[in-house]
Short mmCIF file of C-alpha atoms and ligand atoms in Angstrom, two decimals:
data_model
loop_
_atom_site.label_atom_id
_atom_site.label_comp_id
_atom_site.label_asym_id
_atom_site.label_seq_id
_atom_site.Cartn_x
_atom_site.Cartn_y
_atom_site.Cartn_z
CA MET A 1 4.31 -11.78 93.94
CA SER A 2 2.88 -13.13 90.33
CA ILE A 3 3.99 -15.90 88.84
CA HIS A 4 5.72 -13.90 85.91
CA LEU A 5 7.80 -12.55 88.70
CA GLN A 6 8.54 -15.37 90.16
CA PHE A 7 9.86 -16.65 87.79
CA HIS A 8 12.57 -14.01 86.48
CA ARG A 9 13.06 -13.90 89.93
CA ARG A 10 14.78 -17.64 89.26
CA ALA A 11 15.93 -16.52 86.09
CA LEU A 12 17.23 -14.03 87.81
CA LEU A 13 19.06 -15.97 91.13
CA GLY A 14 19.21 -19.16 89.69
CA ALA A 15 18.75 -20.35 86.74
CA PRO A 16 21.61 -19.51 83.50
CA LEU A 17 21.19 -16.91 81.07
CA LEU A 18 21.90 -19.96 78.40
CA ALA A 19 21.57 -23.49 80.06
CA ALA A 20 25.07 -23.23 81.29
CA SER A 21 23.61 -27.03 83.16
CA ALA A 22 25.68 -28.34 79.26
CA PRO A 23 29.12 -29.81 79.75
CA ALA A 24 32.05 -28.94 77.45
CA PHE A 25 30.79 -29.60 74.32
CA ALA A 26 34.34 -30.46 72.55
CA GLY A 27 34.85 -34.27 72.24
CA ASP A 28 31.47 -35.01 74.05
CA GLU A 29 29.59 -38.34 72.21
CA PHE A 30 25.73 -37.15 71.17
CA ASP A 31 23.57 -37.78 74.71
CA PHE A 32 20.39 -37.41 74.22
CA ASP A 33 19.42 -39.90 77.45
CA THR A 34 20.39 -36.75 80.47
CA PRO A 35 17.18 -34.72 80.58
CA TYR A 36 19.19 -30.98 79.34
CA ASP A 37 17.81 -28.04 81.61
CA ARG A 38 16.19 -25.69 79.25
CA TYR A 39 14.64 -23.10 82.22
CA GLY A 40 16.04 -19.87 81.88
CA THR A 41 16.40 -19.96 78.62
CA ASP A 42 13.07 -17.99 77.31
CA SER A 43 12.40 -21.28 75.29
CA THR A 44 8.75 -21.15 74.24
CA LYS A 45 8.10 -24.81 75.53
CA TRP A 46 9.72 -24.53 78.85
CA ASP A 47 9.39 -21.22 79.94
CA ALA A 48 6.68 -19.81 78.69
CA GLN A 49 4.29 -22.00 79.73
CA ALA A 50 5.60 -22.15 83.57
CA ARG A 51 5.09 -17.80 82.90
CA ILE A 52 1.62 -19.14 82.23
CA TYR A 53 1.06 -22.05 84.33
CA GLY A 54 3.14 -21.57 86.75
CA LYS A 55 7.04 -22.78 87.05
CA ASP A 56 5.52 -26.22 89.70
CA ALA A 57 2.34 -26.38 87.96
CA ILE A 58 4.13 -28.20 85.28
CA ASP A 59 7.04 -31.24 84.97
CA VAL A 60 6.78 -31.71 81.76
CA PRO A 61 4.98 -29.98 78.77
CA MET A 62 5.33 -31.34 75.62
CA GLY A 63 3.01 -29.02 73.80
CA ILE A 64 5.14 -26.40 71.61
CA SER A 65 7.14 -28.46 68.67
CA ASP A 66 11.10 -28.19 69.31
CA THR A 67 13.42 -30.94 70.93
CA ASP A 68 15.08 -30.95 74.44
CA PHE A 69 18.61 -31.89 73.34
CA ARG A 70 21.57 -30.14 73.13
CA SER A 71 22.66 -28.73 69.94
CA ALA A 72 24.35 -30.90 67.40
CA PRO A 73 28.16 -30.37 68.35
CA VAL A 74 29.04 -29.52 64.91
CA ILE A 75 26.85 -26.27 64.72
CA THR A 76 27.88 -25.21 69.16
CA LYS A 77 31.42 -25.21 67.95
CA ALA A 78 30.15 -23.44 64.66
CA LEU A 79 28.71 -20.72 67.02
CA THR A 80 30.99 -20.31 69.24
CA ALA A 81 34.11 -19.80 66.80
CA ARG A 82 31.57 -17.01 64.79
CA VAL A 83 30.95 -15.34 68.95
CA ARG A 84 34.95 -15.27 69.43
CA HIS A 85 34.94 -12.87 66.28
CA GLU A 86 33.08 -9.99 68.69
CA ASN A 87 30.88 -7.98 66.24
CA PHE A 88 27.55 -8.30 63.79
CA GLY A 89 27.63 -5.61 61.67
CA TYR A 90 24.99 -6.58 58.64
CA LEU A 91 25.30 -10.27 57.24
CA ALA A 92 26.25 -10.98 52.82
CA ILE A 93 25.33 -14.80 52.66
CA PRO A 94 27.75 -16.32 50.75
CA GLN A 95 26.98 -18.50 48.13
CA SER A 96 28.70 -21.57 50.01
CA PHE A 97 25.64 -21.00 51.90
CA ASN A 98 22.93 -21.49 49.09
CA GLN A 99 25.04 -24.77 48.22
CA ALA A 100 25.09 -26.81 51.08
CA ILE A 101 20.99 -26.46 50.49
CA ILE A 102 21.51 -27.78 47.33
CA ASP A 103 23.99 -30.80 48.19
CA TRP A 104 21.72 -31.81 51.18
CA ASN A 105 18.81 -31.97 49.51
CA GLN A 106 20.69 -33.81 46.37
CA ARG A 107 22.90 -35.73 49.20
CA ARG A 108 20.10 -36.58 51.72
CA TYR A 109 16.54 -36.72 49.30
CA GLY A 110 18.53 -37.32 45.63
CA LEU A 111 16.79 -33.72 44.77
CA THR A 112 18.21 -31.22 41.88
CA ILE A 113 17.56 -27.94 42.82
CA ASN A 114 18.14 -25.18 40.69
CA PRO A 115 20.14 -22.60 42.05
CA ALA A 116 18.48 -20.04 40.44
CA ASN A 117 14.77 -21.55 41.70
CA LEU A 118 15.93 -21.26 45.40
CA LEU A 119 15.50 -18.11 47.75
CA LEU A 120 16.83 -18.40 51.27
CA SER A 121 13.95 -17.19 54.39
CA THR A 122 13.82 -16.74 57.82
CA GLY A 123 11.76 -19.98 58.71
CA VAL A 124 8.57 -21.72 56.76
CA THR A 125 6.03 -19.93 58.65
CA ALA A 126 7.24 -16.59 57.43
CA SER A 127 8.05 -17.77 54.03
CA LEU A 128 5.16 -18.94 53.62
CA ILE A 129 3.21 -15.97 54.04
CA SER A 130 4.85 -14.79 50.74
CA GLY A 131 3.59 -18.03 48.94
CA ILE A 132 0.58 -17.14 50.13
CA ARG A 133 0.51 -14.10 49.24
CA ALA A 134 1.89 -15.01 45.53
CA PHE A 135 -1.03 -16.64 44.76
CA SER A 136 -4.18 -16.54 46.44
CA PRO A 137 -5.70 -12.34 47.23
CA PRO A 138 -6.95 -10.78 50.04
CA GLY A 139 -10.17 -12.69 51.41
CA SER A 140 -9.55 -15.58 48.96
CA LYS A 141 -9.58 -19.47 50.68
CA VAL A 142 -6.44 -21.38 51.36
CA LEU A 143 -7.40 -24.97 51.39
CA LEU A 144 -5.58 -27.18 55.04
CA LEU A 145 -6.05 -30.82 54.81
CA THR A 146 -7.65 -31.03 58.54
CA PRO A 147 -6.47 -32.01 60.87
CA THR A 148 -2.97 -30.24 60.23
CA TYR A 149 -0.66 -27.16 61.40
CA ASP A 150 -2.01 -25.03 62.91
CA GLY A 151 1.09 -22.78 62.44
CA PHE A 152 -0.51 -21.84 59.06
CA LEU A 153 -3.11 -19.87 59.71
CA GLY A 154 -0.76 -16.56 61.03
CA PRO A 155 0.39 -17.19 57.21
CA ILE A 156 -3.27 -16.94 56.19
CA ARG A 157 -4.00 -14.21 58.20
CA ALA A 158 -0.99 -12.34 57.67
CA ALA A 159 -1.77 -12.87 53.93
CA GLY A 160 -5.52 -11.55 53.99
CA CYS A 161 -6.89 -15.42 53.32
CA ILE A 162 -8.91 -17.54 54.69
CA ALA A 163 -8.25 -21.43 55.87
CA GLU A 164 -10.41 -23.46 54.11
CA GLU A 165 -10.73 -27.00 56.40
CA SER A 166 -11.03 -30.14 53.69
CA PRO A 167 -10.77 -32.93 56.57
CA LEU A 168 -8.99 -35.55 56.44
CA ARG A 169 -10.78 -39.19 56.66
CA PHE A 170 -9.78 -41.75 59.29
CA ARG A 171 -10.08 -44.79 57.51
CA ASP A 172 -8.75 -48.82 57.88
CA GLY A 173 -6.42 -46.95 60.86
CA ARG A 174 -4.64 -44.33 59.10
CA TYR A 175 -5.79 -40.48 58.18
CA GLN A 176 -6.26 -40.70 54.24
CA MET A 177 -6.84 -37.60 51.64
CA ASP A 178 -10.59 -37.16 50.92
CA LEU A 179 -9.73 -36.00 47.44
CA GLU A 180 -13.87 -35.67 46.52
CA ALA A 181 -14.62 -33.74 49.31
CA LEU A 182 -11.13 -31.64 48.57
CA ASP A 183 -12.92 -31.22 45.18
CA ARG A 184 -15.91 -29.85 46.47
CA HIS A 185 -14.12 -27.09 48.41
CA ILE A 186 -12.03 -25.77 45.79
CA THR A 187 -14.35 -23.18 44.27
CA ARG A 188 -12.86 -19.36 42.41
CA ASP A 189 -11.32 -18.78 44.72
CA THR A 190 -9.44 -21.12 46.19
CA ASN A 191 -5.90 -20.15 44.43
CA THR A 192 -3.33 -21.95 46.92
CA LEU A 193 -3.23 -25.61 49.07
CA ILE A 194 -0.89 -25.69 52.16
CA LEU A 195 -0.28 -29.28 51.62
CA CYS A 196 1.68 -30.62 55.24
CA ASN A 197 4.38 -33.66 54.54
CA PRO A 198 5.52 -35.83 56.87
CA ASN A 199 1.10 -34.62 58.59
CA ASN A 200 1.80 -32.59 61.71
CA PRO A 201 -0.06 -33.55 63.85
CA THR A 202 -0.89 -37.15 62.16
CA GLY A 203 2.37 -37.95 61.27
CA ASN A 204 0.96 -39.12 58.32
CA VAL A 205 4.28 -39.70 55.68
CA TRP A 206 1.72 -39.25 52.27
CA THR A 207 2.93 -41.79 49.53
CA LYS A 208 3.87 -40.95 46.08
CA GLU A 209 0.38 -42.40 45.14
CA GLU A 210 -1.11 -40.23 47.39
CA LEU A 211 0.92 -36.31 46.90
CA LEU A 212 0.74 -37.58 42.91
CA ALA A 213 -3.44 -37.48 42.97
CA VAL A 214 -3.86 -34.61 45.28
CA GLY A 215 -1.18 -32.90 43.05
CA GLU A 216 -2.81 -34.17 39.39
CA LEU A 217 -6.49 -32.81 41.11
CA CYS A 218 -4.99 -29.75 41.83
CA THR A 219 -3.19 -28.69 38.97
CA ARG A 220 -6.50 -29.84 36.83
CA ARG A 221 -8.31 -27.03 38.99
CA ARG A 222 -5.42 -24.21 39.45
CA VAL A 223 -4.86 -24.80 42.28
CA VAL A 224 -0.79 -23.70 43.34
CA ILE A 225 0.43 -26.18 45.69
CA LEU A 226 2.61 -25.35 48.63
CA VAL A 227 4.68 -28.02 49.98
CA ASP A 228 5.53 -27.84 53.80
CA GLU A 229 8.31 -30.74 54.50
CA VAL A 230 10.00 -29.01 57.59
CA HIS A 231 9.38 -32.30 59.49
CA CYS A 232 10.67 -34.55 56.44
CA ASP A 233 13.93 -36.32 57.95
CA PHE A 234 11.71 -37.33 60.59
CA VAL A 235 10.06 -40.84 59.38
CA THR A 236 9.89 -43.94 61.48
CA LYS A 237 11.18 -47.17 60.72
CA GLY A 238 9.54 -48.46 57.43
CA GLN A 239 8.14 -45.10 56.19
CA LYS A 240 9.65 -43.33 53.13
CA TYR A 241 9.82 -39.36 52.94
CA THR A 242 8.99 -38.78 48.59
CA PRO A 243 10.07 -35.41 48.16
CA PHE A 244 6.94 -33.42 46.58
CA ALA A 245 9.33 -31.95 44.18
CA SER A 246 10.44 -35.62 42.97
CA LEU A 247 6.68 -36.36 41.87
CA GLU A 248 7.26 -38.59 37.71
CA ASN A 249 4.33 -35.78 36.79
CA ARG A 250 5.85 -32.90 35.32
CA ASP A 251 3.40 -30.42 35.18
CA VAL A 252 1.94 -31.59 38.86
CA VAL A 253 5.87 -30.42 40.09
CA MET A 254 5.06 -27.30 38.32
CA ASN A 255 2.68 -26.18 39.97
CA SER A 256 4.41 -26.13 43.09
CA VAL A 257 6.07 -24.70 45.85
CA THR A 258 8.56 -26.57 48.54
CA PHE A 259 8.97 -24.80 52.10
CA LYS A 260 11.72 -26.42 54.16
CA SER A 261 14.31 -25.53 56.88
CA ALA A 262 16.66 -26.79 59.45
CA SER A 263 14.32 -25.62 61.95
CA LYS A 264 13.00 -28.84 62.90
CA SER A 265 15.67 -31.24 61.77
CA PHE A 266 18.40 -29.73 63.91
CA ASN A 267 16.41 -27.77 66.42
CA LEU A 268 16.62 -24.24 65.08
CA SER A 269 13.44 -22.78 65.31
CA GLY A 270 14.97 -19.83 67.23
CA LEU A 271 17.93 -18.71 64.86
CA LYS A 272 15.62 -18.51 62.44
CA SER A 273 16.84 -19.64 59.13
CA GLY A 274 14.79 -21.15 56.25
CA TRP A 275 14.48 -21.77 52.26
CA LEU A 276 11.87 -22.40 49.41
CA PHE A 277 12.23 -23.59 45.34
CA SER A 278 10.55 -24.81 43.20
CA ASP A 279 10.66 -26.48 40.18
CA ASN A 280 8.80 -23.25 37.96
CA PRO A 281 11.07 -20.20 38.14
CA GLU A 282 7.57 -17.61 37.09
CA TYR A 283 6.54 -19.50 40.00
CA ILE A 284 9.91 -18.33 43.06
CA ARG A 285 9.66 -14.91 40.52
CA ARG A 286 6.37 -14.23 41.79
CA ILE A 287 6.75 -15.20 45.42
CA ALA A 288 10.41 -12.72 45.58
CA ALA A 289 7.63 -10.15 43.69
CA THR A 290 5.63 -10.02 47.03
CA GLY A 291 8.38 -8.26 48.63
CA HIS A 292 9.74 -11.57 50.18
CA ARG A 293 12.40 -10.14 52.19
CA VAL A 294 15.55 -12.63 53.41
CA ASP A 295 16.32 -10.97 56.79
CA MET A 296 18.15 -13.92 57.91
CA ASN A 297 20.69 -13.33 60.93
CA THR A 298 24.49 -14.08 60.77
CA MET A 299 24.01 -16.70 64.10
CA GLY A 300 21.07 -18.56 62.02
CA MET A 301 23.15 -19.20 58.81
CA VAL A 302 26.26 -20.17 60.58
CA ALA A 303 24.60 -22.71 62.08
CA SER A 304 21.74 -23.93 59.50
CA HIS A 305 25.20 -23.84 57.07
CA ALA A 306 27.59 -26.13 59.81
CA ALA A 307 24.37 -28.54 60.39
CA LEU A 308 23.63 -28.64 56.94
CA THR A 309 27.59 -29.32 56.03
CA GLY A 310 28.41 -31.53 59.32
CA GLY A 311 25.37 -32.53 61.10
CA GLU A 312 24.15 -35.87 59.39
CA ALA A 313 25.48 -38.05 62.28
CA TRP A 314 24.04 -36.62 64.68
CA LEU A 315 20.46 -36.07 62.80
CA ASN A 316 20.58 -39.96 62.32
CA GLU A 317 21.19 -40.98 66.12
CA VAL A 318 18.73 -37.91 66.70
CA ILE A 319 16.36 -39.91 64.20
CA ALA A 320 16.05 -43.39 65.56
CA TYR A 321 15.85 -41.79 69.31
CA LEU A 322 12.31 -40.77 68.84
CA ASP A 323 11.31 -43.48 66.60
CA ALA A 324 12.44 -44.85 69.54
CA ASN A 325 10.52 -43.03 71.87
CA HIS A 326 7.00 -43.69 69.58
CA ASP A 327 7.79 -47.88 70.13
CA TYR A 328 8.04 -46.44 74.36
CA LEU A 329 4.90 -44.24 74.49
CA GLU A 330 2.95 -46.71 72.05
CA LYS A 331 4.20 -49.88 74.41
CA PHE A 332 3.36 -47.90 77.50
CA ILE A 333 -0.08 -46.60 76.29
CA ARG A 334 -1.20 -50.27 75.81
CA GLU A 335 0.25 -51.31 78.57
CA LYS A 336 -0.39 -49.12 81.40
CA ILE A 337 -3.13 -46.23 80.50
CA PRO A 338 -6.25 -47.70 79.27
CA LEU A 339 -8.47 -44.67 78.86
CA MET A 340 -5.55 -43.77 76.04
CA LYS A 341 -5.07 -45.43 72.55
CA TYR A 342 -1.68 -44.84 70.42
CA GLN A 343 -0.62 -45.98 66.66
CA LYS A 344 2.55 -45.20 66.30
CA ALA A 345 3.16 -42.17 63.34
CA GLN A 346 4.72 -42.52 60.01
CA GLY A 347 6.20 -39.54 60.62
CA THR A 348 7.69 -36.48 63.17
CA TYR A 349 8.22 -36.51 66.82
CA LEU A 350 4.37 -35.95 67.42
CA ALA A 351 2.30 -38.91 68.75
CA TRP A 352 -1.43 -38.19 67.66
CA VAL A 353 -3.01 -39.40 70.49
CA ASP A 354 -6.89 -41.26 71.22
CA VAL A 355 -8.45 -39.29 74.35
CA THR A 356 -12.01 -40.43 73.34
CA ALA A 357 -12.64 -42.39 76.29
CA LEU A 358 -10.71 -39.90 78.47
CA ILE A 359 -12.78 -38.00 77.24
CA ASP A 360 -16.34 -39.33 78.27
CA LYS A 361 -14.71 -40.89 81.89
CA ILE A 362 -14.51 -37.47 83.34
CA GLY A 363 -17.24 -35.27 81.38
CA ALA A 364 -15.04 -33.17 79.29
CA GLU A 365 -16.85 -31.99 76.42
CA ALA A 366 -19.92 -31.32 78.97
CA GLN A 367 -17.21 -29.16 80.95
CA ALA A 368 -17.21 -28.01 77.65
CA VAL A 369 -20.10 -26.71 76.65
CA GLN A 370 -20.79 -25.21 79.83
CA ALA A 371 -17.36 -23.48 80.04
CA GLU A 372 -17.82 -22.04 76.94
CA LYS A 373 -20.98 -20.48 77.56
CA LEU A 374 -19.04 -18.43 80.75
CA ARG A 375 -16.51 -17.82 78.08
CA THR A 376 -16.03 -13.82 78.38
CA GLY A 377 -12.65 -13.44 76.37
CA PRO A 378 -11.32 -14.16 73.02
CA GLY A 379 -9.66 -17.13 72.38
CA ARG A 380 -10.13 -20.71 71.22
CA PRO A 381 -13.64 -21.92 71.55
CA ILE A 382 -13.08 -24.13 74.74
CA THR A 383 -13.32 -28.38 73.67
CA ALA A 384 -13.35 -31.35 75.42
CA GLU A 385 -10.18 -31.76 74.44
CA ALA A 386 -8.80 -28.50 75.57
CA ILE A 387 -10.03 -29.80 79.13
CA ILE A 388 -8.23 -32.49 78.73
CA ARG A 389 -5.22 -30.48 78.66
CA ASP A 390 -6.39 -28.42 81.52
CA TYR A 391 -7.51 -31.39 83.80
CA LEU A 392 -3.58 -33.24 82.41
CA ILE A 393 -1.93 -30.18 83.70
CA ARG A 394 -3.70 -30.62 86.76
CA GLU A 395 -3.70 -33.67 87.69
CA ALA A 396 -1.06 -35.19 86.22
CA LYS A 397 1.13 -31.69 86.09
CA VAL A 398 1.89 -32.92 81.80
CA GLN A 399 1.00 -30.09 79.51
CA ILE A 400 -0.10 -31.77 76.15
CA LEU A 401 -2.38 -29.64 73.15
CA PRO A 402 -6.04 -30.36 72.67
CA GLY A 403 -6.23 -32.13 68.68
CA THR A 404 -9.28 -29.56 68.13
CA ASN A 405 -6.23 -26.78 67.56
CA TYR A 406 -5.32 -28.80 64.45
CA GLY A 407 -8.96 -28.27 62.71
CA HIS A 408 -12.14 -29.62 63.53
CA ASN A 409 -11.96 -33.26 63.14
CA GLY A 410 -8.87 -32.73 65.78
CA VAL A 411 -11.98 -34.24 67.84
CA GLY A 412 -11.60 -36.93 70.84
CA HIS A 413 -7.62 -36.62 70.26
CA MET A 414 -4.25 -34.82 71.59
CA ARG A 415 -0.67 -33.76 70.37
CA MET A 416 2.05 -35.58 72.47
CA ASN A 417 5.73 -33.81 71.51
CA LEU A 418 8.08 -36.56 71.92
CA GLY A 419 11.24 -34.40 71.64
CA THR A 420 12.96 -35.48 74.87
CA SER A 421 14.68 -37.69 76.40
CA ARG A 422 13.39 -41.24 77.60
CA LYS A 423 13.91 -40.11 81.24
CA THR A 424 11.71 -37.35 80.69
CA LEU A 425 9.22 -39.46 78.71
CA THR A 426 9.01 -41.86 80.80
CA ARG A 427 8.18 -39.21 83.74
CA ALA A 428 5.00 -37.91 81.85
CA LEU A 429 3.90 -40.99 81.33
CA ASN A 430 4.16 -42.18 84.71
CA ASN A 431 2.61 -39.23 86.28
CA ILE A 432 -0.62 -39.24 83.38
CA ALA A 433 -1.17 -43.72 84.19
CA SER A 434 -0.95 -42.60 87.98
CA ALA A 435 -3.28 -39.74 88.07
CA LEU A 436 -5.61 -41.61 85.33
CA ALA A 437 -5.76 -44.51 87.81
CA ARG A 438 -7.36 -42.58 90.50
CA LEU A 439 -10.38 -42.32 88.20
CA ALA A 440 -10.50 -45.83 88.09
C1 LIG B 1 4.55 -28.58 59.27
C2 LIG B 1 5.31 -26.97 60.29
N1 LIG B 1 5.16 -26.22 59.58
C3 LIG B 1 6.49 -25.14 59.72
C4 LIG B 1 6.92 -24.80 60.68
C5 LIG B 1 7.71 -23.44 61.69
O1 LIG B 1 8.58 -23.88 60.83
P1 LIG B 1 9.74 -22.02 61.27
O2 LIG B 1 10.04 -23.27 62.59
O3 LIG B 1 11.13 -22.92 59.74
O4 LIG B 1 9.09 -21.37 60.53
C6 LIG B 1 6.37 -26.08 62.33
C7 LIG B 1 7.06 -25.82 63.35
O5 LIG B 1 5.88 -26.35 64.20
C8 LIG B 1 5.57 -27.27 62.11
O6 LIG B 1 5.14 -28.32 62.48
#
């Protein structure tokens, strides 16, 4: 029986359609410690990987960036109440939803959004297509500070544009912007830069000074800054998120558009809801004029509304829990996985792990060259980091993602998603430690 069929049989026979292993939500404390079984829900992180690699091939998938926790009870309650009304006809989005977004940004980040300059969306990725189309004609270049989120490539392609990598430099223990290189990458056919803060996958939380510097350069060179702040709630202890729209240089702020959603903070990525805003009404008008569609669904709206109006206590606990996961990983790798290195991220729940020594140890470079020679089908080039991914799936049953997915200079690194229970994280790390100990 094919893997695909085996998996579906399991889904049909054994697993619940919606993870029914969940205890009743009413009155529960927030529990991030008990591993939560997501199999049987068509999740990308668990089910799709089981379909690709086989259910028993992976103990812990740590790929796609979502979290494994049960939703905030306030969200489940709101959705359940809505489901009880058994009609799902067309949705008229109430003004109170826009107000909830405005209030959340004001309360949590001290940011004032003019309601006239707020557009709803079905998520950051979808709305970036409109953002790029508004300013970058087909065939022109969209700048990325790499390594950065590979999901930007889809919207860039959808807009008919070309991604142009301007590499970050690793200096003094941290990735830094190289503004001279960025300046050189800007040519007459460069109209937009996508800036990710906090940056997936390196975990940079850009300082006010760094944001101003890149903002001033782009503004001087007439490049519109599209700022993705979807990870903004996940900043680790001692770090501070600066909303781009709060910068003191008015010209820089007027030259930017910010894209957000509740999909990382509250793990609502399957429910497709988000928003974008700019202080510059002309930029909003141009985005709206691209045919930007707000096909938001009822459940996404209900869930985001509940999250933004009542989910803050839950979110604060998740942030603390994931911050501790970063600490735990840093200590575990230092003590038990000598072939890897990890320095705690400033933000996101993603860890950017240095695997240079492991690449050398198993000769992954040479294996990649060989595999690339034999490759016949389309897809990403096979890199040493892709060899490490396959090696860890085979030997440790843990899936982490190749750093080269995020730009050419992602070499020597892997991205590990820490959005899971400590127990699941421990299982993954023990598996990796045992597998790599066998190499000694
Ligand atoms: C930087 C970044 N932007 C956007 C997204 C996707 O956002 P949305 O679900 O709102 O489209 C992700 C998801 O991983 C991300 O990491």
